[in-house]
PDB file of C-alpha atoms and ligand atoms in Angstrom:
ATOM      1  CA  UNK A 568      37.468 -26.176  38.599  1.00 91.00           C
ATOM      2  CA  UNK A 569      34.363 -28.051  37.417  1.00 96.00           C
ATOM      3  CA  UNK A 570      32.405 -27.751  40.836  1.00 98.00           C
ATOM      4  CA  UNK A 571      32.626 -25.701  43.952  1.00 98.00           C
ATOM      5  CA  UNK A 572      32.006 -28.133  46.523  1.00 98.00           C
ATOM      6  CA  UNK A 573      34.491 -27.458  49.505  1.00 98.00           C
ATOM      7  CA  UNK A 574      37.550 -25.576  50.097  1.00 98.00           C
ATOM      8  CA  UNK A 575      39.580 -28.544  50.643  1.00 97.00           C
ATOM      9  CA  UNK A 576      39.239 -29.485  46.980  1.00 97.00           C
ATOM     10  CA  UNK A 577      40.819 -26.214  45.679  1.00 98.00           C
ATOM     11  CA  UNK A 578      44.277 -25.255  45.336  1.00 98.00           C
ATOM     12  CA  UNK A 579      45.880 -22.067  46.650  1.00 97.00           C
ATOM     13  CA  UNK A 580      46.279 -20.721  43.056  1.00 97.00           C
ATOM     14  CA  UNK A 581      42.419 -21.193  42.413  1.00 98.00           C
ATOM     15  CA  UNK A 582      41.829 -19.038  45.498  1.00 98.00           C
ATOM     16  CA  UNK A 583      44.299 -16.265  44.502  1.00 97.00           C
ATOM     17  CA  UNK A 584      42.883 -16.243  41.151  1.00 98.00           C
ATOM     18  CA  UNK A 585      39.344 -15.771  42.475  1.00 98.00           C
ATOM     19  CA  UNK A 586      40.345 -13.155  44.804  1.00 98.00           C
ATOM     20  CA  UNK A 587      41.974 -11.047  41.979  1.00 98.00           C
ATOM     21  CA  UNK A 588      39.131 -11.795  39.450  1.00 98.00           C
ATOM     22  CA  UNK A 589      36.548 -10.689  42.195  1.00 98.00           C
ATOM     23  CA  UNK A 590      38.414  -7.484  43.113  1.00 98.00           C
ATOM     24  CA  UNK A 591      38.588  -6.708  39.393  1.00 98.00           C
ATOM     25  CA  UNK A 592      35.010  -6.939  38.755  1.00 98.00           C
ATOM     26  CA  UNK A 593      34.744  -4.507  41.876  1.00 98.00           C
ATOM     27  CA  UNK A 594      36.921  -2.336  40.174  1.00 97.00           C
ATOM     28  CA  UNK A 595      34.758  -2.184  36.863  1.00 94.00           C
ATOM     29  CA  UNK A 596      36.250  -4.723  34.640  1.00 94.00           C
ATOM     30  CA  UNK A 597      33.723  -5.444  32.152  1.00 98.00           C
ATOM     31  CA  UNK A 598      31.711  -8.763  32.684  1.00 98.00           C
ATOM     32  CA  UNK A 599      31.920 -11.314  29.965  1.00 98.00           C
ATOM     33  CA  UNK A 600      28.745 -12.603  28.196  1.00 98.00           C
ATOM     34  CA  UNK A 601      27.441 -15.914  29.013  1.00 98.00           C
ATOM     35  CA  UNK A 602      24.021 -15.527  27.421  1.00 98.00           C
ATOM     36  CA  UNK A 603      23.799 -19.196  26.403  1.00 98.00           C
ATOM     37  CA  UNK A 604      24.110 -20.476  29.968  1.00 98.00           C
ATOM     38  CA  UNK A 605      21.209 -21.235  32.407  1.00 98.00           C
ATOM     39  CA  UNK A 606      21.829 -21.414  36.092  1.00 98.00           C
ATOM     40  CA  UNK A 607      19.078 -22.942  38.608  1.00 98.00           C
ATOM     41  CA  UNK A 608      19.271 -21.962  42.222  1.00 97.00           C
ATOM     42  CA  UNK A 609      17.822 -25.018  44.275  1.00 96.00           C
ATOM     43  CA  UNK A 610      17.657 -23.843  47.693  1.00 95.00           C
ATOM     44  CA  UNK A 611      16.170 -26.608  50.023  1.00 92.00           C
ATOM     45  CA  UNK A 612      16.743 -24.211  53.108  1.00 91.00           C
ATOM     46  CA  UNK A 613      16.057 -20.477  53.766  1.00 88.00           C
ATOM     47  CA  UNK A 614      18.515 -17.985  52.411  1.00 92.00           C
ATOM     48  CA  UNK A 615      18.342 -14.207  51.479  1.00 92.00           C
ATOM     49  CA  UNK A 616      21.834 -12.957  50.708  1.00 95.00           C
ATOM     50  CA  UNK A 617      23.248 -16.332  49.299  1.00 97.00           C
ATOM     51  CA  UNK A 618      20.288 -16.973  46.789  1.00 97.00           C
ATOM     52  CA  UNK A 619      20.113 -13.487  45.558  1.00 97.00           C
ATOM     53  CA  UNK A 620      23.821 -12.972  45.339  1.00 98.00           C
ATOM     54  CA  UNK A 621      24.227 -15.821  43.125  1.00 98.00           C
ATOM     55  CA  UNK A 622      21.298 -14.657  41.111  1.00 98.00           C
ATOM     56  CA  UNK A 623      22.831 -11.237  40.621  1.00 98.00           C
ATOM     57  CA  UNK A 624      26.311 -12.693  39.826  1.00 98.00           C
ATOM     58  CA  UNK A 625      24.630 -15.018  37.099  1.00 98.00           C
ATOM     59  CA  UNK A 626      22.912 -11.872  35.603  1.00 98.00           C
ATOM     60  CA  UNK A 627      26.194 -10.013  35.671  1.00 98.00           C
ATOM     61  CA  UNK A 628      27.415 -12.631  33.268  1.00 98.00           C
ATOM     62  CA  UNK A 629      24.341 -12.254  31.049  1.00 98.00           C
ATOM     63  CA  UNK A 630      23.039 -15.852  32.220  1.00 98.00           C
ATOM     64  CA  UNK A 631      19.457 -17.052  32.428  1.00 98.00           C
ATOM     65  CA  UNK A 632      18.380 -17.677  35.991  1.00 98.00           C
ATOM     66  CA  UNK A 633      15.770 -20.049  37.251  1.00 97.00           C
ATOM     67  CA  UNK A 634      14.692 -19.933  40.666  1.00 95.00           C
ATOM     68  CA  UNK A 635      13.085 -23.359  41.579  1.00 90.00           C
ATOM     69  CA  UNK A 636       9.960 -23.074  43.740  1.00 78.00           C
ATOM     70  CA  UNK A 637      10.630 -25.843  45.649  1.00 80.00           C
ATOM     71  CA  UNK A 638       7.157 -25.506  47.463  1.00 70.00           C
ATOM     72  CA  UNK A 639       5.562 -26.558  44.157  1.00 66.00           C
ATOM     73  CA  UNK A 640       8.338 -28.633  42.557  1.00 70.00           C
ATOM     74  CA  UNK A 641       7.746 -32.430  41.729  1.00 71.00           C
ATOM     75  CA  UNK A 642       9.828 -33.186  44.781  1.00 69.00           C
ATOM     76  CA  UNK A 643       6.761 -32.648  46.622  1.00 69.00           C
ATOM     77  CA  UNK A 644       5.427 -35.808  44.485  1.00 72.00           C
ATOM     78  CA  UNK A 645       8.296 -37.815  45.736  1.00 75.00           C
ATOM     79  CA  UNK A 646      10.893 -37.080  42.973  1.00 80.00           C
ATOM     80  CA  UNK A 647      14.519 -37.258  44.354  1.00 89.00           C
ATOM     81  CA  UNK A 648      16.870 -34.458  44.036  1.00 91.00           C
ATOM     82  CA  UNK A 649      19.116 -36.304  41.550  1.00 91.00           C
ATOM     83  CA  UNK A 650      16.075 -36.756  39.222  1.00 92.00           C
ATOM     84  CA  UNK A 651      15.284 -32.989  39.575  1.00 92.00           C
ATOM     85  CA  UNK A 652      18.793 -32.035  38.521  1.00 94.00           C
ATOM     86  CA  UNK A 653      19.004 -34.471  35.456  1.00 93.00           C
ATOM     87  CA  UNK A 654      15.596 -33.285  34.450  1.00 93.00           C
ATOM     88  CA  UNK A 655      16.477 -29.553  34.556  1.00 95.00           C
ATOM     89  CA  UNK A 656      19.771 -30.497  32.982  1.00 96.00           C
ATOM     90  CA  UNK A 657      17.906 -32.007  30.043  1.00 95.00           C
ATOM     91  CA  UNK A 658      16.277 -28.641  29.530  1.00 96.00           C
ATOM     92  CA  UNK A 659      19.751 -27.060  29.234  1.00 97.00           C
ATOM     93  CA  UNK A 660      20.421 -26.038  32.640  1.00 98.00           C
ATOM     94  CA  UNK A 661      24.243 -26.401  33.213  1.00 97.00           C
ATOM     95  CA  UNK A 662      24.884 -24.513  36.607  1.00 98.00           C
ATOM     96  CA  UNK A 663      23.162 -25.676  39.870  1.00 98.00           C
ATOM     97  CA  UNK A 664      23.622 -23.746  42.882  1.00 98.00           C
ATOM     98  CA  UNK A 665      22.180 -26.009  45.801  1.00 97.00           C
ATOM     99  CA  UNK A 666      21.825 -25.322  49.314  1.00 96.00           C
ATOM    100  CA  UNK A 667      20.584 -28.339  51.515  1.00 94.00           C
ATOM    101  CA  UNK A 668      19.851 -29.127  55.317  1.00 92.00           C
ATOM    102  CA  UNK A 669      21.858 -32.497  54.921  1.00 93.00           C
ATOM    103  CA  UNK A 670      25.825 -32.680  54.518  1.00 96.00           C
ATOM    104  CA  UNK A 671      27.170 -33.874  51.291  1.00 97.00           C
ATOM    105  CA  UNK A 672      24.006 -33.418  48.948  1.00 96.00           C
ATOM    106  CA  UNK A 673      26.027 -31.264  46.519  1.00 97.00           C
ATOM    107  CA  UNK A 674      28.928 -33.531  46.243  1.00 97.00           C
ATOM    108  CA  UNK A 675      26.685 -36.459  45.618  1.00 96.00           C
ATOM    109  CA  UNK A 676      24.726 -34.551  42.943  1.00 96.00           C
ATOM    110  CA  UNK A 677      27.928 -33.517  41.305  1.00 96.00           C
ATOM    111  CA  UNK A 678      28.945 -37.145  41.330  1.00 94.00           C
ATOM    112  CA  UNK A 679      25.878 -38.289  39.225  1.00 91.00           C
ATOM    113  CA  UNK A 680      25.683 -35.404  36.722  1.00 89.00           C
ATOM    114  CA  UNK A 681      26.837 -35.253  33.280  1.00 88.00           C
ATOM    115  CA  UNK A 682      30.495 -33.813  32.828  1.00 88.00           C
ATOM    116  CA  UNK A 683      29.124 -30.377  31.343  1.00 92.00           C
ATOM    117  CA  UNK A 684      27.006 -29.839  34.501  1.00 97.00           C
ATOM    118  CA  UNK A 685      28.627 -27.666  37.199  1.00 98.00           C
ATOM    119  CA  UNK A 686      27.796 -27.834  40.903  1.00 98.00           C
ATOM    120  CA  UNK A 687      28.073 -24.990  43.615  1.00 98.00           C
ATOM    121  CA  UNK A 688      27.681 -25.926  47.014  1.00 98.00           C
ATOM    122  CA  UNK A 689      25.762 -22.886  48.599  1.00 98.00           C
ATOM    123  CA  UNK A 690      25.828 -24.530  52.114  1.00 98.00           C
ATOM    124  CA  UNK A 691      25.184 -28.054  52.990  1.00 97.00           C
ATOM    125  CA  UNK A 692      24.117 -28.887  56.578  1.00 95.00           C
ATOM    126  CA  UNK A 693      26.881 -28.551  59.044  1.00 94.00           C
ATOM    127  CA  UNK A 694      29.640 -29.424  56.582  1.00 97.00           C
ATOM    128  CA  UNK A 695      30.521 -26.579  54.235  1.00 98.00           C
ATOM    129  CA  UNK A 696      29.774 -23.213  52.646  1.00 98.00           C
ATOM    130  CA  UNK A 697      32.744 -22.414  50.561  1.00 98.00           C
ATOM    131  CA  UNK A 698      31.529 -19.169  48.601  1.00 98.00           C
ATOM    132  CA  UNK A 699      30.833 -17.639  51.942  1.00 98.00           C
ATOM    133  CA  UNK A 700      34.519 -18.478  53.226  1.00 98.00           C
ATOM    134  CA  UNK A 701      35.943 -17.080  49.860  1.00 98.00           C
ATOM    135  CA  UNK A 702      33.890 -13.573  49.943  1.00 98.00           C
ATOM    136  CA  UNK A 703      34.767 -13.169  53.579  1.00 98.00           C
ATOM    137  CA  UNK A 704      38.552 -13.742  52.788  1.00 98.00           C
ATOM    138  CA  UNK A 705      38.234 -11.233  49.755  1.00 98.00           C
ATOM    139  CA  UNK A 706      36.803  -8.738  52.062  1.00 98.00           C
ATOM    140  CA  UNK A 707      39.696  -9.359  54.566  1.00 98.00           C
ATOM    141  CA  UNK A 708      42.576  -9.264  51.937  1.00 98.00           C
ATOM    142  CA  UNK A 709      41.266  -5.976  50.386  1.00 97.00           C
ATOM    143  CA  UNK A 710      41.885  -4.377  53.866  1.00 98.00           C
ATOM    144  CA  UNK A 711      44.696  -6.490  55.057  1.00 98.00           C
ATOM    145  CA  UNK A 712      46.584  -8.236  52.348  1.00 97.00           C
ATOM    146  CA  UNK A 713      49.226 -10.053  54.325  1.00 98.00           C
ATOM    147  CA  UNK A 714      47.219 -13.023  55.790  1.00 98.00           C
ATOM    148  CA  UNK A 715      50.230 -14.622  57.142  1.00 98.00           C
ATOM    149  CA  UNK A 716      50.693 -11.703  59.453  1.00 98.00           C
ATOM    150  CA  UNK A 717      47.082 -11.860  60.647  1.00 98.00           C
ATOM    151  CA  UNK A 718      45.209 -12.788  63.827  1.00 98.00           C
ATOM    152  CA  UNK A 719      41.860 -13.824  62.941  1.00 98.00           C
ATOM    153  CA  UNK A 720      39.360 -14.756  65.642  1.00 98.00           C
ATOM    154  CA  UNK A 721      36.075 -16.752  64.616  1.00 98.00           C
ATOM    155  CA  UNK A 722      33.714 -16.467  67.664  1.00 98.00           C
ATOM    156  CA  UNK A 723      30.432 -18.283  68.322  1.00 96.00           C
ATOM    157  CA  UNK A 724      28.766 -21.768  67.521  1.00 93.00           C
ATOM    158  CA  UNK A 725      31.492 -23.430  65.887  1.00 95.00           C
ATOM    159  CA  UNK A 726      29.974 -26.843  66.259  1.00 92.00           C
ATOM    160  CA  UNK A 727      27.014 -26.342  64.066  1.00 91.00           C
ATOM    161  CA  UNK A 728      28.479 -23.848  61.486  1.00 95.00           C
ATOM    162  CA  UNK A 729      29.358 -24.737  57.962  1.00 96.00           C
ATOM    163  CA  UNK A 730      30.868 -21.276  57.616  1.00 97.00           C
ATOM    164  CA  UNK A 731      33.306 -22.066  60.555  1.00 97.00           C
ATOM    165  CA  UNK A 732      34.512 -25.157  58.824  1.00 97.00           C
ATOM    166  CA  UNK A 733      35.036 -23.474  55.323  1.00 98.00           C
ATOM    167  CA  UNK A 734      36.859 -20.493  56.969  1.00 98.00           C
ATOM    168  CA  UNK A 735      39.113 -22.798  58.966  1.00 98.00           C
ATOM    169  CA  UNK A 736      40.185 -24.806  55.836  1.00 98.00           C
ATOM    170  CA  UNK A 737      40.518 -21.345  53.741  1.00 98.00           C
ATOM    171  CA  UNK A 738      42.869 -20.052  56.755  1.00 98.00           C
ATOM    172  CA  UNK A 739      45.079 -23.345  56.285  1.00 98.00           C
ATOM    173  CA  UNK A 740      45.222 -22.902  52.647  1.00 98.00           C
ATOM    174  CA  UNK A 741      46.035 -19.371  52.719  1.00 98.00           C
ATOM    175  CA  UNK A 742      48.464 -19.687  55.774  1.00 98.00           C
ATOM    176  CA  UNK A 743      46.669 -17.436  58.173  1.00 98.00           C
ATOM    177  CA  UNK A 744      49.244 -16.223  60.810  1.00 98.00           C
ATOM    178  CA  UNK A 745      46.951 -17.203  63.851  1.00 98.00           C
ATOM    179  CA  UNK A 746      43.402 -18.346  63.981  1.00 98.00           C
ATOM    180  CA  UNK A 747      41.532 -18.395  67.250  1.00 98.00           C
ATOM    181  CA  UNK A 748      38.086 -20.479  67.718  1.00 98.00           C
ATOM    182  CA  UNK A 749      36.386 -19.141  70.284  1.00 98.00           C
ATOM    183  CA  UNK A 750      33.328 -20.878  71.669  1.00 96.00           C
ATOM    184  CA  UNK A 751      31.665 -22.153  74.774  1.00 95.00           C
ATOM    185  CA  UNK A 752      33.034 -25.919  75.465  1.00 93.00           C
ATOM    186  CA  UNK A 753      29.774 -27.444  74.420  1.00 90.00           C
ATOM    187  CA  UNK A 754      30.099 -25.675  70.954  1.00 91.00           C
ATOM    188  CA  UNK A 755      33.716 -26.285  70.369  1.00 93.00           C
ATOM    189  CA  UNK A 756      34.253 -27.706  66.829  1.00 92.00           C
ATOM    190  CA  UNK A 757      34.154 -31.563  66.569  1.00 88.00           C
ATOM    191  CA  UNK A 758      37.148 -31.326  64.366  1.00 86.00           C
ATOM    192  CA  UNK A 759      39.374 -28.260  64.276  1.00 89.00           C
ATOM    193  CA  UNK A 760      40.685 -28.136  60.807  1.00 89.00           C
ATOM    194  CA  UNK A 761      43.017 -25.297  61.497  1.00 96.00           C
ATOM    195  CA  UNK A 762      43.795 -23.015  64.524  1.00 97.00           C
ATOM    196  CA  UNK A 763      43.600 -23.147  68.269  1.00 97.00           C
ATOM    197  CA  UNK A 764      40.269 -23.491  70.091  1.00 97.00           C
ATOM    198  CA  UNK A 765      39.543 -21.481  73.360  1.00 97.00           C
ATOM    199  CA  UNK A 766      36.471 -20.812  75.385  1.00 97.00           C
ATOM    200  CA  UNK A 767      38.048 -17.418  76.672  1.00 98.00           C
ATOM    201  CA  UNK A 768      36.682 -14.389  74.505  1.00 98.00           C
ATOM    202  CA  UNK A 769      39.395 -12.257  75.906  1.00 98.00           C
ATOM    203  CA  UNK A 770      42.279 -14.708  75.067  1.00 98.00           C
ATOM    204  CA  UNK A 771      40.693 -15.030  71.432  1.00 98.00           C
ATOM    205  CA  UNK A 772      40.349 -11.459  70.542  1.00 98.00           C
ATOM    206  CA  UNK A 773      43.593 -10.306  72.240  1.00 98.00           C
ATOM    207  CA  UNK A 774      45.576  -8.547  69.520  1.00 98.00           C
ATOM    208  CA  UNK A 775      43.055  -9.837  66.824  1.00 98.00           C
ATOM    209  CA  UNK A 776      43.169  -8.117  63.374  1.00 98.00           C
ATOM    210  CA  UNK A 777      40.007  -9.584  62.469  1.00 99.00           C
ATOM    211  CA  UNK A 778      36.967 -10.484  64.179  1.00 98.00           C
ATOM    212  CA  UNK A 779      34.390 -12.857  62.715  1.00 98.00           C
ATOM    213  CA  UNK A 780      31.094 -13.419  64.561  1.00 98.00           C
ATOM    214  CA  UNK A 781      29.082 -16.441  63.817  1.00 97.00           C
ATOM    215  CA  UNK A 782      25.223 -16.813  64.251  1.00 94.00           C
ATOM    216  CA  UNK A 783      23.718 -18.896  67.164  1.00 90.00           C
ATOM    217  CA  UNK A 784      22.225 -21.595  64.982  1.00 82.00           C
ATOM    218  CA  UNK A 785      19.025 -22.095  67.122  1.00 80.00           C
ATOM    219  CA  UNK A 786      17.617 -24.363  64.258  1.00 76.00           C
ATOM    220  CA  UNK A 787      20.514 -26.886  64.559  1.00 70.00           C
ATOM    221  CA  UNK A 788      20.392 -27.333  68.337  1.00 71.00           C
ATOM    222  CA  UNK A 789      19.446 -30.846  69.508  1.00 70.00           C
ATOM    223  CA  UNK A 790      17.327 -31.583  72.523  1.00 68.00           C
ATOM    224  CA  UNK A 791      19.102 -30.799  75.457  1.00 70.00           C
ATOM    225  CA  UNK A 792      21.212 -28.208  73.907  1.00 69.00           C
ATOM    226  CA  UNK A 793      18.961 -25.301  74.593  1.00 74.00           C
ATOM    227  CA  UNK A 794      20.999 -22.053  75.198  1.00 79.00           C
ATOM    228  CA  UNK A 795      21.257 -20.189  78.426  1.00 86.00           C
ATOM    229  CA  UNK A 796      21.053 -16.752  76.658  1.00 87.00           C
ATOM    230  CA  UNK A 797      22.133 -14.751  79.594  1.00 90.00           C
ATOM    231  CA  UNK A 798      25.275 -16.626  80.326  1.00 92.00           C
ATOM    232  CA  UNK A 799      26.198 -16.878  76.687  1.00 93.00           C
ATOM    233  CA  UNK A 800      25.804 -13.040  76.502  1.00 93.00           C
ATOM    234  CA  UNK A 801      28.015 -12.386  79.388  1.00 94.00           C
ATOM    235  CA  UNK A 802      30.804 -14.455  78.066  1.00 96.00           C
ATOM    236  CA  UNK A 803      30.613 -14.586  74.242  1.00 97.00           C
ATOM    237  CA  UNK A 804      28.755 -11.550  72.725  1.00 97.00           C
ATOM    238  CA  UNK A 805      30.945  -9.151  70.799  1.00 98.00           C
ATOM    239  CA  UNK A 806      30.347  -6.171  72.509  1.00 98.00           C
ATOM    240  CA  UNK A 807      31.992  -2.542  72.019  1.00 98.00           C
ATOM    241  CA  UNK A 808      33.886  -3.370  75.391  1.00 98.00           C
ATOM    242  CA  UNK A 809      35.208  -6.898  74.177  1.00 98.00           C
ATOM    243  CA  UNK A 810      36.277  -5.518  70.824  1.00 98.00           C
ATOM    244  CA  UNK A 811      38.789  -3.398  72.805  1.00 98.00           C
ATOM    245  CA  UNK A 812      40.772  -6.409  73.320  1.00 98.00           C
ATOM    246  CA  UNK A 813      41.393  -6.664  69.679  1.00 98.00           C
ATOM    247  CA  UNK A 814      43.647  -4.326  67.679  1.00 98.00           C
ATOM    248  CA  UNK A 815      42.553  -0.700  67.241  1.00 98.00           C
ATOM    249  CA  UNK A 816      42.160  -1.112  63.593  1.00 98.00           C
ATOM    250  CA  UNK A 817      40.707  -4.581  63.756  1.00 98.00           C
ATOM    251  CA  UNK A 818      37.757  -5.272  61.252  1.00 98.00           C
ATOM    252  CA  UNK A 819      34.425  -6.983  62.509  1.00 98.00           C
ATOM    253  CA  UNK A 820      32.540  -9.351  60.330  1.00 98.00           C
ATOM    254  CA  UNK A 821      29.439 -11.540  60.238  1.00 98.00           C
ATOM    255  CA  UNK A 822      28.119 -13.728  57.448  1.00 98.00           C
ATOM    256  CA  UNK A 823      24.552 -12.852  58.323  1.00 96.00           C
ATOM    257  CA  UNK A 824      21.816 -13.219  59.265  1.00 95.00           C
ATOM    258  CA  UNK A 825      22.804 -11.399  62.591  1.00 96.00           C
ATOM    259  CA  UNK A 826      21.031 -12.107  66.088  1.00 94.00           C
ATOM    260  CA  UNK A 827      21.914  -8.746  67.511  1.00 96.00           C
ATOM    261  CA  UNK A 828      22.306  -8.685  71.148  1.00 95.00           C
ATOM    262  CA  UNK A 829      23.229 -12.394  71.067  1.00 94.00           C
ATOM    263  CA  UNK A 830      26.305 -12.969  69.180  1.00 95.00           C
ATOM    264  CA  UNK A 831      27.045  -9.278  68.202  1.00 98.00           C
ATOM    265  CA  UNK A 832      25.787  -6.070  69.752  1.00 98.00           C
ATOM    266  CA  UNK A 833      24.317  -3.546  67.513  1.00 98.00           C
ATOM    267  CA  UNK A 834      26.879  -0.885  68.406  1.00 98.00           C
ATOM    268  CA  UNK A 835      29.549  -3.147  67.020  1.00 98.00           C
ATOM    269  CA  UNK A 836      27.538  -4.312  63.840  1.00 98.00           C
ATOM    270  CA  UNK A 837      26.643  -1.015  62.871  1.00 98.00           C
ATOM    271  CA  UNK A 838      30.094   0.683  64.149  1.00 98.00           C
ATOM    272  CA  UNK A 839      33.019   2.057  62.157  1.00 98.00           C
ATOM    273  CA  UNK A 840      34.891  -1.416  62.354  1.00 98.00           C
ATOM    274  CA  UNK A 841      32.159  -3.335  60.843  1.00 98.00           C
ATOM    275  CA  UNK A 842      32.452  -4.746  57.235  1.00 98.00           C
ATOM    276  CA  UNK A 843      29.175  -6.682  57.491  1.00 98.00           C
ATOM    277  CA  UNK A 844      27.668  -4.867  54.523  1.00 98.00           C
ATOM    278  CA  UNK A 845      30.714  -4.844  52.610  1.00 98.00           C
ATOM    279  CA  UNK A 846      30.780  -8.577  52.726  1.00 98.00           C
ATOM    280  CA  UNK A 847      27.408  -8.625  51.200  1.00 98.00           C
ATOM    281  CA  UNK A 848      28.500  -6.358  48.462  1.00 98.00           C
ATOM    282  CA  UNK A 849      31.686  -8.399  47.799  1.00 98.00           C
ATOM    283  CA  UNK A 850      29.545 -11.463  47.824  1.00 98.00           C
ATOM    284  CA  UNK A 851      28.175 -10.770  44.228  1.00 98.00           C
ATOM    285  CA  UNK A 852      31.394  -9.946  42.843  1.00 98.00           C
ATOM    286  CA  UNK A 853      33.125 -13.294  44.250  1.00 98.00           C
ATOM    287  CA  UNK A 854      30.155 -15.263  43.154  1.00 98.00           C
ATOM    288  CA  UNK A 855      30.418 -13.770  39.597  1.00 98.00           C
ATOM    289  CA  UNK A 856      34.299 -14.820  39.720  1.00 98.00           C
ATOM    290  CA  UNK A 857      33.055 -18.386  40.955  1.00 98.00           C
ATOM    291  CA  UNK A 858      30.652 -18.705  38.083  1.00 98.00           C
ATOM    292  CA  UNK A 859      32.929 -17.694  35.418  1.00 98.00           C
ATOM    293  CA  UNK A 860      35.639 -19.884  36.654  1.00 98.00           C
ATOM    294  CA  UNK A 861      33.532 -22.880  36.633  1.00 98.00           C
ATOM    295  CA  UNK A 862      32.520 -22.548  33.007  1.00 96.00           C
ATOM    296  CA  UNK A 863      36.045 -21.487  31.569  1.00 93.00           C
TER     297      UNK A 863
HETATM  298  C1  NCD B1332      25.178 -18.702  56.697  1.00 72.56           C
HETATM  299  C2  NCD B1332      24.619 -20.149  56.417  1.00 72.56           C
HETATM  300  O1  NCD B1332      23.472 -20.056  55.842  1.00 72.56           O
HETATM  301  O2  NCD B1332      25.336 -21.108  56.542  1.00 72.56           O
HETATM  302  N1  NCD B1332      24.500 -17.524  56.130  1.00 72.56           N
HETATM  303  C3  NCD B1332      24.719 -17.108  54.929  1.00 72.56           C
HETATM  304  O3  NCD B1332      24.971 -17.975  54.022  1.00 72.56           O
HETATM  305  N2  NCD B1332      25.007 -15.876  54.789  1.00 72.56           N
HETATM  306  C4  NCD B1332      25.388 -18.535  58.122  1.00 72.56           C
HETATM  307  C5  NCD B1332      24.272 -18.788  58.967  1.00 72.56           C
HETATM  308  O4  NCD B1332      23.297 -19.269  58.783  1.00 72.56           O
HETATM  309  O5  NCD B1332      24.446 -18.413  60.154  1.00 72.56           O
END
């Protein structure tokens, strides 16, 4: 594994290895020392948990971390991202964690880099967010290891969500028993990689083992796509009442950041079935396993 660009470029054995390794780090396996490596976080879009957890993951491996201040970088003077990456690579940076608003940027950077450089896609446009899907599935298999027996429901803005794409691809790779993709018609996925699309929350949640809520991506809505919040709330918010359609031991997840009261109610987000903060915690272990796998 030279780069982590999208789930469809991984084999099932890569994914199973990452689950095992991340869980073993969580169970206190000692971290190897990679102090000669330098990682740069290049975030061209806002982020809290993804950027910080890649930084903590790199520190677990004793790497040096550079967080580029993009507001004052040379790109403000017109430098293209490829030149920024090549410049940093010349200084010895060999791992680049890239988040960008445009689909495909991490892939095109990976294509023009020297072989010694590793690129991680930390979310590109509406395309992919592989490390998020991997940490989400780590959180699922920790509680419910038999993915082939599970019904997973993903609820929300499936059209604009890169997390939804990566979750679908990972569900296909891991052979998830049933995947329900729940969204209003106007946000149904343009391409469903796996699973069945429905606009009925009840149908989607019925008997589900795992409920993954996705953020309403206000910043990605086009003109004319403004949301009627009251109508969205009445049909798609995962409330305590709606959660009763799922199995009694169903787990609830959300990649964050959450819009409380829009895609998920606070009673559910903070309730006994919620694993939202466990996802955040697992994110550091999964990203440690990813960085290690890239340089091995
Ligand atoms: C996601 C993202 O940025 O794609 N968040 C995250 O990485 N934790 C989901 C989102 O923004 O809704």
